[in-house]
Amino acid sequence: MSAGAPHGAGGRGPEDGGGLRASLAGLTTRGRSFLAAGVAAALCAYVLGQSGLLRVGLLLAVLPLICVLALHRTRYRVSGSRRLTPMRVPAGSEARVQLRLDNTSRVPTGLLMLQDRVPYVLGPRPRFVLDRVEPGGRREVSYRVRSDLRGRYPLGPLQLRLTDPFGLVELTRSFAAYDTLTVIPRTEALPVVRLAAESSGYGDGSRRSLALAGDDDVIPRTYRRGDDLRRVHWRSTARYGELMVRREEQPQRSRATVLLDTRGLAYEGAGPDSAFEWAVSGTASALVHLLEQGYAVRLLTDTGDCVPREGGGFTSGGQESAEAAGLMMDTLAVIGHSDGAGLSRAYDAVRGTGVGSGFGGAGGDGLLIAFFGDLDDVQTELAAKMCRRSGGAVAFVLDSADWSGRPAGLAKALSRGLPPVEERLARLRDAGWTALAAPPGAAFGELWRLAGTSAAGTGTGTASGAAGGWA
């Protein structure tokens, strides 16, 4: 089969499955039975000397071979494509996959079975039977996929199964192209709260300008097509010999770092309801909320990896900010446990970059949101020091012993020398964190609201208002 024009996220024409030997391997059970019966009848006819039985045997043996040769020499000109909408979905949501097959040849096709290869996590493999596609005709079918587990899942390649009218032979031809469905963590709409004492950027609704009204304070730049001519600064134009305009306002964006502890030893259990998945979902919700509030945001892990990597690790705004947000969601879609034992690299990243240094160089106006798993004495002390250069710091602490719900989980925590969660929270609060415990099944939106209430008060709030929280 030869290729036709692609469509949407489609691909090239199906690739041949091999030579004549591969076509012979396409004999169905019926075809193999016909061939075996024909050979047996021919042998019996030879032994018994029955010419009529010999003709019947030859017919039964030759018919499947004729079908194999006919399908092997079939040269349909078809093109197949796949359109995935959307290509990035939250866990538990559905995506629609539309398949399209075009017959670009001058002859109609025979019976076709169209199937798409999908991972078992997304559901059963979809199959569609196309009776006949006329010359220049088109067929479109669709199906839906859904996954409760985040990740990146390949869809494809698209396959065509050809069969003869007698059902003696089936040949499979595959298209080369495939698509990828990205299942990102679930996000929760969060209330607008004030998590930092002060904000010098427009990350909490405030804004300031670099350029003031006087001519001496004007920061000119080169004229760009589309600029208002009323902003032309003639004195700078005469000085530089090219058209210059006033940079009247340059908004400042407050910075926020969202830290996710991914250490494997800090969490127990697996699956959609595990502590680690709750932390990943909370991280995604916080990132989306802060971006909506105008913050310049970055994602940081315990390994010291930062997303995005350019621009000091923070989103810059505009189209670049949207792309960075997609990159962070893609990172969270596939993030797993790290092999690290401590938070030293994350501490170095926070201290070295200067969380809260601000775009204008004024310190103390950045926000630090952290999701911690189990912390021993050393890691608790290290985490406590992270908030020294931030304008506001909020920590959500998950306790594996409580999330596991088993006495073995508590015994394991005690054997590792982990301090009680109340002690961890108290040490973080003494260092300046707004620290809250995240009990199993807690609604992150409620914890976020409690964090805002605590930050606006004494900074020593608890999550006792949430189900199963600690005072």
CSV table of C-alpha atoms in Angstrom, one decimal:
chain,number,residue,atom,x,y,z
A,1,MET,CA,0.0,0.0,0.0
A,2,SER,CA,1.2,3.5,-0.7
A,3,ALA,CA,0.9,6.6,1.2
A,4,GLY,CA,-1.5,9.4,0.8
A,5,ALA,CA,-1.7,12.9,2.3
A,6,PRO,CA,-1.7,13.1,6.0
A,7,HIS,CA,-4.4,14.8,8.0
A,8,GLY,CA,-4.3,16.5,11.4
A,9,ALA,CA,-1.8,14.7,13.5
A,10,GLY,CA,-1.8,11.9,11.0
A,11,GLY,CA,0.9,9.9,9.4
A,12,ARG,CA,2.1,8.3,6.3
A,13,GLY,CA,0.6,5.3,4.4
A,14,PRO,CA,0.8,1.9,6.0
A,15,GLU,CA,4.0,-0.1,5.8
A,16,ASP,CA,4.0,-3.5,4.1
A,17,GLY,CA,4.3,-6.3,6.5
A,18,GLY,CA,7.0,-8.1,4.5
A,19,GLY,CA,7.3,-10.5,1.6
A,20,LEU,CA,5.3,-13.4,0.4
A,21,ARG,CA,6.3,-15.5,3.4
A,22,ALA,CA,4.8,-12.9,5.7
A,23,SER,CA,1.6,-13.0,3.6
A,24,LEU,CA,1.5,-16.8,4.0
A,25,ALA,CA,1.7,-16.3,7.8
A,26,GLY,CA,-1.5,-14.3,7.5
A,27,LEU,CA,-3.6,-17.4,6.9
A,28,THR,CA,-6.5,-17.6,9.3
A,29,THR,CA,-7.6,-20.8,11.0
A,30,ARG,CA,-10.1,-21.3,8.3
A,31,GLY,CA,-7.5,-20.8,5.6
A,32,ARG,CA,-5.1,-23.3,7.3
A,33,SER,CA,-7.9,-25.8,7.6
A,34,PHE,CA,-8.8,-25.5,3.9
A,35,LEU,CA,-5.1,-26.0,3.0
A,36,ALA,CA,-4.7,-29.0,5.3
A,37,ALA,CA,-7.9,-30.6,4.1
A,38,GLY,CA,-6.9,-30.0,0.5
A,39,VAL,CA,-3.5,-31.7,1.0
A,40,ALA,CA,-5.1,-34.6,2.8
A,41,ALA,CA,-7.7,-35.1,0.1
A,42,ALA,CA,-5.0,-35.0,-2.6
A,43,LEU,CA,-3.0,-37.7,-0.8
A,44,CYS,CA,-6.0,-39.9,-0.3
A,45,ALA,CA,-7.0,-39.4,-4.0
A,46,TYR,CA,-3.5,-40.5,-5.0
A,47,VAL,CA,-3.5,-43.6,-2.8
A,48,LEU,CA,-7.1,-44.6,-3.7
A,49,GLY,CA,-6.8,-43.6,-7.3
A,50,GLN,CA,-9.9,-41.3,-7.2
A,51,SER,CA,-9.5,-38.5,-9.7
A,52,GLY,CA,-12.6,-36.7,-8.6
A,53,LEU,CA,-11.3,-36.5,-5.0
A,54,LEU,CA,-8.0,-35.2,-6.4
A,55,ARG,CA,-9.8,-32.2,-8.0
A,56,VAL,CA,-11.6,-31.4,-4.8
A,57,GLY,CA,-8.3,-31.6,-2.9
A,58,LEU,CA,-6.6,-29.3,-5.3
A,59,LEU,CA,-9.4,-26.8,-5.1
A,60,LEU,CA,-9.3,-26.7,-1.3
A,61,ALA,CA,-5.5,-26.4,-1.3
A,62,VAL,CA,-5.2,-23.8,-4.1
A,63,LEU,CA,-8.0,-21.5,-2.9
A,64,PRO,CA,-6.2,-20.2,0.2
A,65,LEU,CA,-3.0,-19.7,-1.8
A,66,ILE,CA,-4.8,-17.7,-4.4
A,67,CYS,CA,-6.3,-15.5,-1.7
A,68,VAL,CA,-2.8,-15.0,-0.2
A,69,LEU,CA,-1.4,-14.0,-3.6
A,70,ALA,CA,-4.3,-11.6,-4.3
A,71,LEU,CA,-3.9,-9.8,-1.0
A,72,HIS,CA,-0.2,-9.7,-1.3
A,73,ARG,CA,-0.4,-8.0,-4.6
A,74,THR,CA,-3.1,-5.6,-3.5
A,75,ARG,CA,-2.0,-2.0,-3.8
A,76,TYR,CA,-4.6,0.2,-2.2
A,77,ARG,CA,-3.6,3.9,-2.0
A,78,VAL,CA,-4.8,4.9,1.4
A,79,SER,CA,-3.8,7.4,4.0
A,80,GLY,CA,-4.6,7.3,7.7
A,81,SER,CA,-4.4,9.9,10.4
A,82,ARG,CA,-5.2,10.5,14.0
A,83,ARG,CA,-6.4,13.6,15.7
A,84,LEU,CA,-6.1,13.8,19.5
A,85,THR,CA,-8.2,16.4,21.4
A,86,PRO,CA,-6.9,17.6,23.7
A,87,MET,CA,-3.3,16.3,23.9
A,88,ARG,CA,-3.0,17.2,27.6
A,89,VAL,CA,-5.7,16.2,30.0
A,90,PRO,CA,-6.0,16.0,33.8
A,91,ALA,CA,-6.1,12.5,35.4
A,92,GLY,CA,-9.7,11.1,35.3
A,93,SER,CA,-10.7,13.2,32.3
A,94,GLU,CA,-11.4,11.9,28.8
A,95,ALA,CA,-9.7,12.7,25.5
A,96,ARG,CA,-11.2,12.1,22.1
A,97,VAL,CA,-9.3,10.4,19.4
A,98,GLN,CA,-10.5,10.8,15.8
A,99,LEU,CA,-9.3,8.4,13.1
A,100,ARG,CA,-9.5,9.2,9.4
A,101,LEU,CA,-8.9,6.9,6.4
A,102,ASP,CA,-8.8,8.3,2.9
A,103,ASN,CA,-8.8,6.1,-0.3
A,104,THR,CA,-6.7,8.0,-2.8
A,105,SER,CA,-6.7,5.3,-5.4
A,106,ARG,CA,-9.1,4.8,-8.4
A,107,VAL,CA,-10.3,1.4,-7.2
A,108,PRO,CA,-12.5,0.7,-4.2
A,109,THR,CA,-11.1,-1.1,-1.2
A,110,GLY,CA,-12.3,-4.4,0.1
A,111,LEU,CA,-13.2,-5.3,3.7
A,112,LEU,CA,-10.9,-3.4,6.1
A,113,MET,CA,-10.6,-3.5,9.9
A,114,LEU,CA,-9.1,-0.4,11.4
A,115,GLN,CA,-7.5,-0.6,14.9
A,116,ASP,CA,-5.4,1.6,17.0
A,117,ARG,CA,-2.8,0.5,19.5
A,118,VAL,CA,-3.3,2.0,23.0
A,119,PRO,CA,-1.8,1.1,26.4
A,120,TYR,CA,-4.0,-1.0,28.6
A,121,VAL,CA,-4.2,1.9,31.1
A,122,LEU,CA,-6.3,3.8,28.6
A,123,GLY,CA,-8.8,1.0,28.0
A,124,PRO,CA,-9.3,-1.7,25.4
A,125,ARG,CA,-7.9,-1.5,21.9
A,126,PRO,CA,-10.4,0.1,19.6
A,127,ARG,CA,-11.4,-1.8,16.4
A,128,PHE,CA,-13.6,-0.6,13.6
A,129,VAL,CA,-14.8,-2.6,10.5
A,130,LEU,CA,-15.0,-0.6,7.2
A,131,ASP,CA,-17.0,-2.5,4.6
A,132,ARG,CA,-15.9,-0.7,1.5
A,133,VAL,CA,-14.3,2.6,0.8
A,134,GLU,CA,-15.1,4.0,-2.7
A,135,PRO,CA,-12.4,5.7,-4.8
A,136,GLY,CA,-11.6,9.1,-3.3
A,137,GLY,CA,-13.8,8.2,-0.3
A,138,ARG,CA,-13.2,9.0,3.3
A,139,ARG,CA,-14.2,7.3,6.6
A,140,GLU,CA,-14.0,8.8,10.0
A,141,VAL,CA,-14.4,7.0,13.3
A,142,SER,CA,-13.6,8.1,16.9
A,143,TYR,CA,-13.2,6.7,20.3
A,144,ARG,CA,-12.4,8.0,23.8
A,145,VAL,CA,-9.5,7.3,26.2
A,146,ARG,CA,-9.3,7.9,29.9
A,147,SER,CA,-6.7,7.3,32.6
A,148,ASP,CA,-6.8,7.8,36.4
A,149,LEU,CA,-3.0,7.6,36.4
A,150,ARG,CA,-0.8,10.5,35.3
A,151,GLY,CA,1.9,9.9,32.7
A,152,ARG,CA,2.7,10.0,29.0
A,153,TYR,CA,1.0,7.3,26.9
A,154,PRO,CA,1.7,6.6,23.2
A,155,LEU,CA,-1.2,6.1,20.8
A,156,GLY,CA,-0.5,4.2,17.7
A,157,PRO,CA,0.6,3.1,15.3
A,158,LEU,CA,-2.6,2.9,13.4
A,159,GLN,CA,-3.1,-0.6,11.8
A,160,LEU,CA,-5.2,-1.9,8.9
A,161,ARG,CA,-6.2,-5.5,8.7
A,162,LEU,CA,-7.1,-6.7,5.1
A,163,THR,CA,-9.1,-9.8,4.6
A,164,ASP,CA,-10.4,-11.7,1.5
A,165,PRO,CA,-14.2,-12.4,0.9
A,166,PHE,CA,-13.9,-16.0,2.2
A,167,GLY,CA,-12.0,-15.0,5.4
A,168,LEU,CA,-9.1,-17.3,4.6
A,169,VAL,CA,-6.3,-14.6,4.9
A,170,GLU,CA,-5.8,-11.6,7.1
A,171,LEU,CA,-2.9,-9.2,6.6
A,172,THR,CA,-1.9,-6.3,8.9
A,173,ARG,CA,-0.4,-3.1,7.6
A,174,SER,CA,0.8,-0.4,10.1
A,175,PHE,CA,1.2,3.3,9.7
A,176,ALA,CA,4.4,4.8,11.0
A,177,ALA,CA,3.0,7.8,12.9
A,178,TYR,CA,1.9,7.9,16.5
A,179,ASP,CA,0.8,10.5,19.0
A,180,THR,CA,1.3,11.0,22.7
A,181,LEU,CA,-1.4,11.7,25.3
A,182,THR,CA,-0.1,13.5,28.4
A,183,VAL,CA,-2.2,12.9,31.5
A,184,ILE,CA,-1.3,15.6,34.0
A,185,PRO,CA,-2.1,15.6,37.7
A,186,ARG,CA,-5.6,16.7,38.9
A,187,THR,CA,-5.8,20.3,39.9
A,188,GLU,CA,-8.1,22.0,42.3
A,189,ALA,CA,-9.4,25.6,42.1
A,190,LEU,CA,-7.9,27.5,45.1
A,191,PRO,CA,-9.3,30.5,46.9
A,192,VAL,CA,-7.4,33.8,46.6
A,193,VAL,CA,-5.6,34.3,49.8
A,194,ARG,CA,-2.6,36.4,51.0
A,195,LEU,CA,0.3,34.1,51.8
A,196,ALA,CA,3.1,36.7,52.2
A,197,ALA,CA,3.3,39.7,54.5
A,198,GLU,CA,4.2,42.1,51.7
A,199,SER,CA,4.2,41.9,48.0
A,200,SER,CA,6.1,44.3,45.8
A,201,GLY,CA,5.1,42.8,42.5
A,202,TYR,CA,1.7,42.4,40.9
A,203,GLY,CA,1.5,38.8,42.2
A,204,ASP,CA,-1.1,39.8,44.7
A,205,GLY,CA,-2.8,42.5,42.7
A,206,SER,CA,-0.2,45.2,43.3
A,207,ARG,CA,2.0,46.8,40.7
A,208,ARG,CA,4.8,49.3,40.4
A,209,SER,CA,6.6,51.1,37.7
A,210,LEU,CA,10.3,51.5,37.0
A,211,ALA,CA,9.9,54.7,34.9
A,212,LEU,CA,8.7,57.9,36.5
A,213,ALA,CA,7.0,60.9,35.0
A,214,GLY,CA,10.0,63.2,34.7
A,215,ASP,CA,12.2,63.4,31.6
A,216,ASP,CA,15.3,62.6,33.6
A,217,ASP,CA,13.7,59.3,34.7
A,218,VAL,CA,12.6,58.1,31.3
A,219,ILE,CA,14.1,54.8,30.2
A,220,PRO,CA,13.9,54.9,26.4
A,221,ARG,CA,14.0,52.0,24.0
A,222,THR,CA,14.1,51.6,20.2
A,223,TYR,CA,10.9,52.2,18.4
A,224,ARG,CA,9.0,49.1,17.3
A,225,ARG,CA,6.4,48.8,14.7
A,226,GLY,CA,3.0,49.4,16.2
A,227,ASP,CA,4.2,51.7,19.1
A,228,ASP,CA,2.2,54.8,19.8
A,229,LEU,CA,3.9,57.8,18.2
A,230,ARG,CA,2.8,59.9,21.1
A,231,ARG,CA,5.4,57.9,23.2
A,232,VAL,CA,8.3,59.1,21.0
A,233,HIS,CA,11.0,60.6,23.2
A,234,TRP,CA,12.5,63.3,20.9
A,235,ARG,CA,15.5,64.1,23.1
A,236,SER,CA,16.7,60.5,23.1
A,237,THR,CA,15.9,60.3,19.4
A,238,ALA,CA,18.2,63.2,18.7
A,239,ARG,CA,20.9,61.8,21.0
A,240,TYR,CA,21.0,58.3,19.5
A,241,GLY,CA,20.1,59.2,15.9
A,242,GLU,CA,17.2,56.7,15.8
A,243,LEU,CA,13.6,56.8,16.8
A,244,MET,CA,13.2,56.1,20.5
A,245,VAL,CA,10.1,55.7,22.6
A,246,ARG,CA,9.4,56.1,26.3
A,247,ARG,CA,9.3,52.9,28.4
A,248,GLU,CA,6.5,54.3,30.5
A,249,GLU,CA,5.8,51.3,32.6
A,250,GLN,CA,7.4,48.0,33.3
A,251,PRO,CA,5.4,45.9,35.8
A,252,GLN,CA,7.2,43.9,38.4
A,253,ARG,CA,6.2,40.3,39.1
A,254,SER,CA,6.5,38.7,42.4
A,255,ARG,CA,8.3,35.4,42.4
A,256,ALA,CA,7.1,32.1,43.8
A,257,THR,CA,8.9,28.8,44.1
A,258,VAL,CA,7.0,25.6,44.5
A,259,LEU,CA,9.1,22.9,46.1
A,260,LEU,CA,8.1,19.2,45.7
A,261,ASP,CA,9.8,16.6,47.9
A,262,THR,CA,10.1,13.5,45.7
A,263,ARG,CA,12.4,11.3,47.9
A,264,GLY,CA,11.3,7.7,47.8
A,265,LEU,CA,12.0,7.2,51.5
A,266,ALA,CA,9.7,10.1,52.4
A,267,TYR,CA,6.5,8.4,51.3
A,268,GLU,CA,4.7,5.1,51.7
A,269,GLY,CA,2.3,3.5,49.4
A,270,ALA,CA,1.4,4.0,45.7
A,271,GLY,CA,-1.6,4.6,43.5
A,272,PRO,CA,-3.9,7.5,43.0
A,273,ASP,CA,-4.8,7.9,46.7
A,274,SER,CA,-1.2,7.7,48.0
A,275,ALA,CA,0.6,10.5,49.8
A,276,PHE,CA,3.0,11.2,47.0
A,277,GLU,CA,0.2,11.6,44.4
A,278,TRP,CA,-1.6,14.0,46.8
A,279,ALA,CA,1.6,16.0,47.0
A,280,VAL,CA,2.0,16.0,43.2
A,281,SER,CA,-1.6,17.1,42.7
A,282,GLY,CA,-1.2,19.8,45.3
A,283,THR,CA,1.9,21.1,43.6
A,284,ALA,CA,0.1,21.3,40.3
A,285,SER,CA,-2.8,23.2,41.9
A,286,ALA,CA,-0.5,25.7,43.5
A,287,LEU,CA,1.5,26.3,40.3
A,288,VAL,CA,-1.7,26.9,38.3
A,289,HIS,CA,-3.1,29.2,40.9
A,290,LEU,CA,0.0,31.3,41.3
A,291,LEU,CA,0.3,31.7,37.6
A,292,GLU,CA,-3.3,32.9,37.4
A,293,GLN,CA,-2.5,35.4,40.1
A,294,GLY,CA,0.4,36.9,38.1
A,295,TYR,CA,3.4,35.4,39.8
A,296,ALA,CA,6.6,34.4,38.1
A,297,VAL,CA,6.7,30.8,39.1
A,298,ARG,CA,9.2,28.0,39.1
A,299,LEU,CA,9.0,24.3,40.0
A,300,LEU,CA,11.8,22.9,42.2
A,301,THR,CA,12.4,19.4,43.4
A,302,ASP,CA,14.6,17.9,46.1
A,303,THR,CA,17.2,16.9,43.5
A,304,GLY,CA,17.8,20.6,42.7
A,305,ASP,CA,16.2,20.4,39.3
A,306,CYS,CA,14.3,23.5,38.3
A,307,VAL,CA,11.6,24.0,35.7
A,308,PRO,CA,11.8,26.2,33.6
A,309,ARG,CA,15.6,26.2,33.4
A,310,GLU,CA,15.9,29.5,31.4
A,311,GLY,CA,15.4,33.0,32.8
A,312,GLY,CA,16.7,32.1,36.3
A,313,GLY,CA,14.2,29.4,36.6
A,314,PHE,CA,11.1,31.6,36.7
A,315,THR,CA,8.4,32.1,34.1
A,316,SER,CA,8.7,35.4,32.4
A,317,GLY,CA,5.1,36.2,31.3
A,318,GLY,CA,3.1,36.2,28.1
A,319,GLN,CA,3.5,33.3,25.7
A,320,GLU,CA,6.7,32.2,27.3
A,321,SER,CA,4.8,31.9,30.6
A,322,ALA,CA,2.2,29.7,29.0
A,323,GLU,CA,4.8,27.5,27.5
A,324,ALA,CA,6.6,27.2,30.8
A,325,ALA,CA,3.4,26.3,32.5
A,326,GLY,CA,2.8,23.5,30.0
A,327,LEU,CA,6.4,22.3,30.6
A,328,MET,CA,5.9,22.2,34.4
A,329,MET,CA,2.6,20.3,34.0
A,330,ASP,CA,4.4,17.8,31.6
A,331,THR,CA,7.2,17.4,34.2
A,332,LEU,CA,4.6,16.7,36.9
A,333,ALA,CA,2.9,14.2,34.6
A,334,VAL,CA,5.9,11.9,34.6
A,335,ILE,CA,7.7,12.8,37.9
A,336,GLY,CA,8.6,9.9,40.1
A,337,HIS,CA,10.4,9.2,43.3
A,338,SER,CA,14.1,10.2,43.5
A,339,ASP,CA,16.9,8.2,45.1
A,340,GLY,CA,18.0,11.1,47.2
A,341,ALA,CA,18.1,10.9,51.0
A,342,GLY,CA,18.1,14.6,51.8
A,343,LEU,CA,17.1,18.1,50.8
A,344,SER,CA,20.5,19.6,50.6
A,345,ARG,CA,20.4,20.2,46.8
A,346,ALA,CA,17.0,21.9,47.1
A,347,TYR,CA,18.4,24.0,49.9
A,348,ASP,CA,21.4,25.1,47.8
A,349,ALA,CA,19.0,25.9,44.9
A,350,VAL,CA,16.9,28.1,47.1
A,351,ARG,CA,19.8,29.8,48.8
A,352,GLY,CA,21.9,30.2,45.6
A,353,THR,CA,19.1,31.7,43.5
A,354,GLY,CA,17.9,33.9,46.3
A,355,VAL,CA,14.2,33.1,46.5
A,356,GLY,CA,12.5,36.4,47.0
A,357,SER,CA,15.3,38.5,45.5
A,358,GLY,CA,12.7,40.1,43.2
A,359,PHE,CA,13.2,41.5,39.7
A,360,GLY,CA,14.2,44.8,41.0
A,361,GLY,CA,16.7,43.4,43.5
A,362,ALA,CA,14.7,44.1,46.7
A,363,GLY,CA,14.9,41.0,48.9
A,364,GLY,CA,12.2,39.4,50.9
A,365,ASP,CA,9.3,39.6,48.5
A,366,GLY,CA,9.3,36.0,47.1
A,367,LEU,CA,7.0,33.2,48.1
A,368,LEU,CA,8.1,29.7,48.9
A,369,ILE,CA,5.5,26.8,48.8
A,370,ALA,CA,6.8,23.4,49.9
A,371,PHE,CA,5.3,19.9,50.0
A,372,PHE,CA,7.4,17.7,52.3
A,373,GLY,CA,7.2,14.0,53.0
A,374,ASP,CA,8.7,12.4,56.1
A,375,LEU,CA,11.5,14.6,57.6
A,376,ASP,CA,14.0,13.3,60.1
A,377,ASP,CA,15.8,15.7,62.5
A,378,VAL,CA,18.5,16.6,60.0
A,379,GLN,CA,16.1,17.3,57.2
A,380,THR,CA,13.7,19.2,59.4
A,381,GLU,CA,16.5,21.5,60.4
A,382,LEU,CA,17.5,21.9,56.8
A,383,ALA,CA,14.0,22.6,55.7
A,384,ALA,CA,13.6,25.2,58.5
A,385,LYS,CA,16.5,27.2,57.1
A,386,MET,CA,15.0,27.5,53.6
A,387,CYS,CA,12.6,30.2,54.5
A,388,ARG,CA,15.2,32.7,55.7
A,389,ARG,CA,15.3,34.7,52.4
A,390,SER,CA,11.7,34.4,51.4
A,391,GLY,CA,8.9,36.9,51.9
A,392,GLY,CA,6.5,34.1,52.9
A,393,ALA,CA,6.9,30.4,53.3
A,394,VAL,CA,4.1,27.8,53.5
A,395,ALA,CA,4.8,24.1,54.1
A,396,PHE,CA,2.4,21.2,53.7
A,397,VAL,CA,3.8,18.2,55.6
A,398,LEU,CA,2.7,14.6,54.9
A,399,ASP,CA,3.2,11.9,57.4
A,400,SER,CA,3.6,8.4,56.0
A,401,ALA,CA,2.5,6.7,59.2
A,402,ASP,CA,-0.8,8.4,59.0
A,403,TRP,CA,-1.3,8.0,55.3
A,404,SER,CA,-0.5,4.3,55.4
A,405,GLY,CA,-3.2,3.7,58.0
A,406,ARG,CA,-1.3,0.7,59.3
A,407,PRO,CA,0.5,0.0,62.5
A,408,ALA,CA,3.4,-1.2,60.4
A,409,GLY,CA,3.7,2.3,59.0
A,410,LEU,CA,4.1,3.9,62.5
A,411,ALA,CA,6.6,1.2,63.5
A,412,LYS,CA,8.6,1.9,60.4
A,413,ALA,CA,8.6,5.6,61.1
A,414,LEU,CA,9.8,5.0,64.7
A,415,SER,CA,12.5,2.7,63.5
A,416,ARG,CA,13.8,5.4,61.1
A,417,GLY,CA,14.1,7.8,64.0
A,418,LEU,CA,11.5,10.2,62.6
A,419,PRO,CA,10.2,12.8,65.1
A,420,PRO,CA,6.4,13.0,65.6
A,421,VAL,CA,4.7,15.2,63.0
A,422,GLU,CA,3.7,17.7,65.7
A,423,GLU,CA,7.3,18.2,66.5
A,424,ARG,CA,8.2,18.7,62.9
A,425,LEU,CA,5.5,21.3,62.4
A,426,ALA,CA,6.5,23.2,65.6
A,427,ARG,CA,10.2,23.4,64.5
A,428,LEU,CA,9.2,24.7,61.0
A,429,ARG,CA,6.8,27.3,62.5
A,430,ASP,CA,9.5,28.4,64.9
A,431,ALA,CA,11.8,29.1,61.9
A,432,GLY,CA,9.1,31.2,60.2
A,433,TRP,CA,7.2,28.7,58.1
A,434,THR,CA,3.4,28.6,58.0
A,435,ALA,CA,3.4,24.8,58.4
A,436,LEU,CA,0.3,22.7,58.1
A,437,ALA,CA,-0.1,18.9,58.3
A,438,ALA,CA,-1.8,17.3,55.3
A,439,PRO,CA,-3.9,14.4,56.6
A,440,PRO,CA,-5.2,11.6,54.3
A,441,GLY,CA,-8.0,12.6,52.1
A,442,ALA,CA,-7.7,16.3,53.0
A,443,ALA,CA,-9.1,18.8,50.5
A,444,PHE,CA,-6.1,20.9,49.3
A,445,GLY,CA,-8.4,24.0,48.8
A,446,GLU,CA,-9.3,24.0,52.5
A,447,LEU,CA,-5.6,23.6,53.5
A,448,TRP,CA,-4.8,26.5,51.2
A,449,ARG,CA,-7.4,28.7,52.8
A,450,LEU,CA,-6.1,27.8,56.3
A,451,ALA,CA,-2.6,28.7,55.1
A,452,GLY,CA,-3.8,32.1,54.1
A,453,THR,CA,-5.5,32.6,57.4
A,454,SER,CA,-2.5,31.5,59.3
A,455,ALA,CA,-0.1,33.7,57.3
A,456,ALA,CA,-2.3,36.7,57.9
A,457,GLY,CA,-2.3,35.9,61.6
A,458,THR,CA,0.5,34.7,63.8
A,459,GLY,CA,2.1,32.4,61.2
A,460,THR,CA,1.6,29.4,63.4
A,461,GLY,CA,-1.6,28.0,62.0
A,462,THR,CA,-2.6,24.4,62.0
A,463,ALA,CA,-4.7,22.2,59.8
A,464,SER,CA,-7.1,21.2,62.6
A,465,GLY,CA,-9.9,22.5,60.5
A,466,ALA,CA,-9.4,19.9,57.9
A,467,ALA,CA,-10.4,16.3,58.4
A,468,GLY,CA,-7.9,14.4,60.4
A,469,GLY,CA,-5.6,17.4,61.0
A,470,TRP,CA,-3.3,17.9,63.9
A,471,ALA,CA,-3.6,20.9,66.2
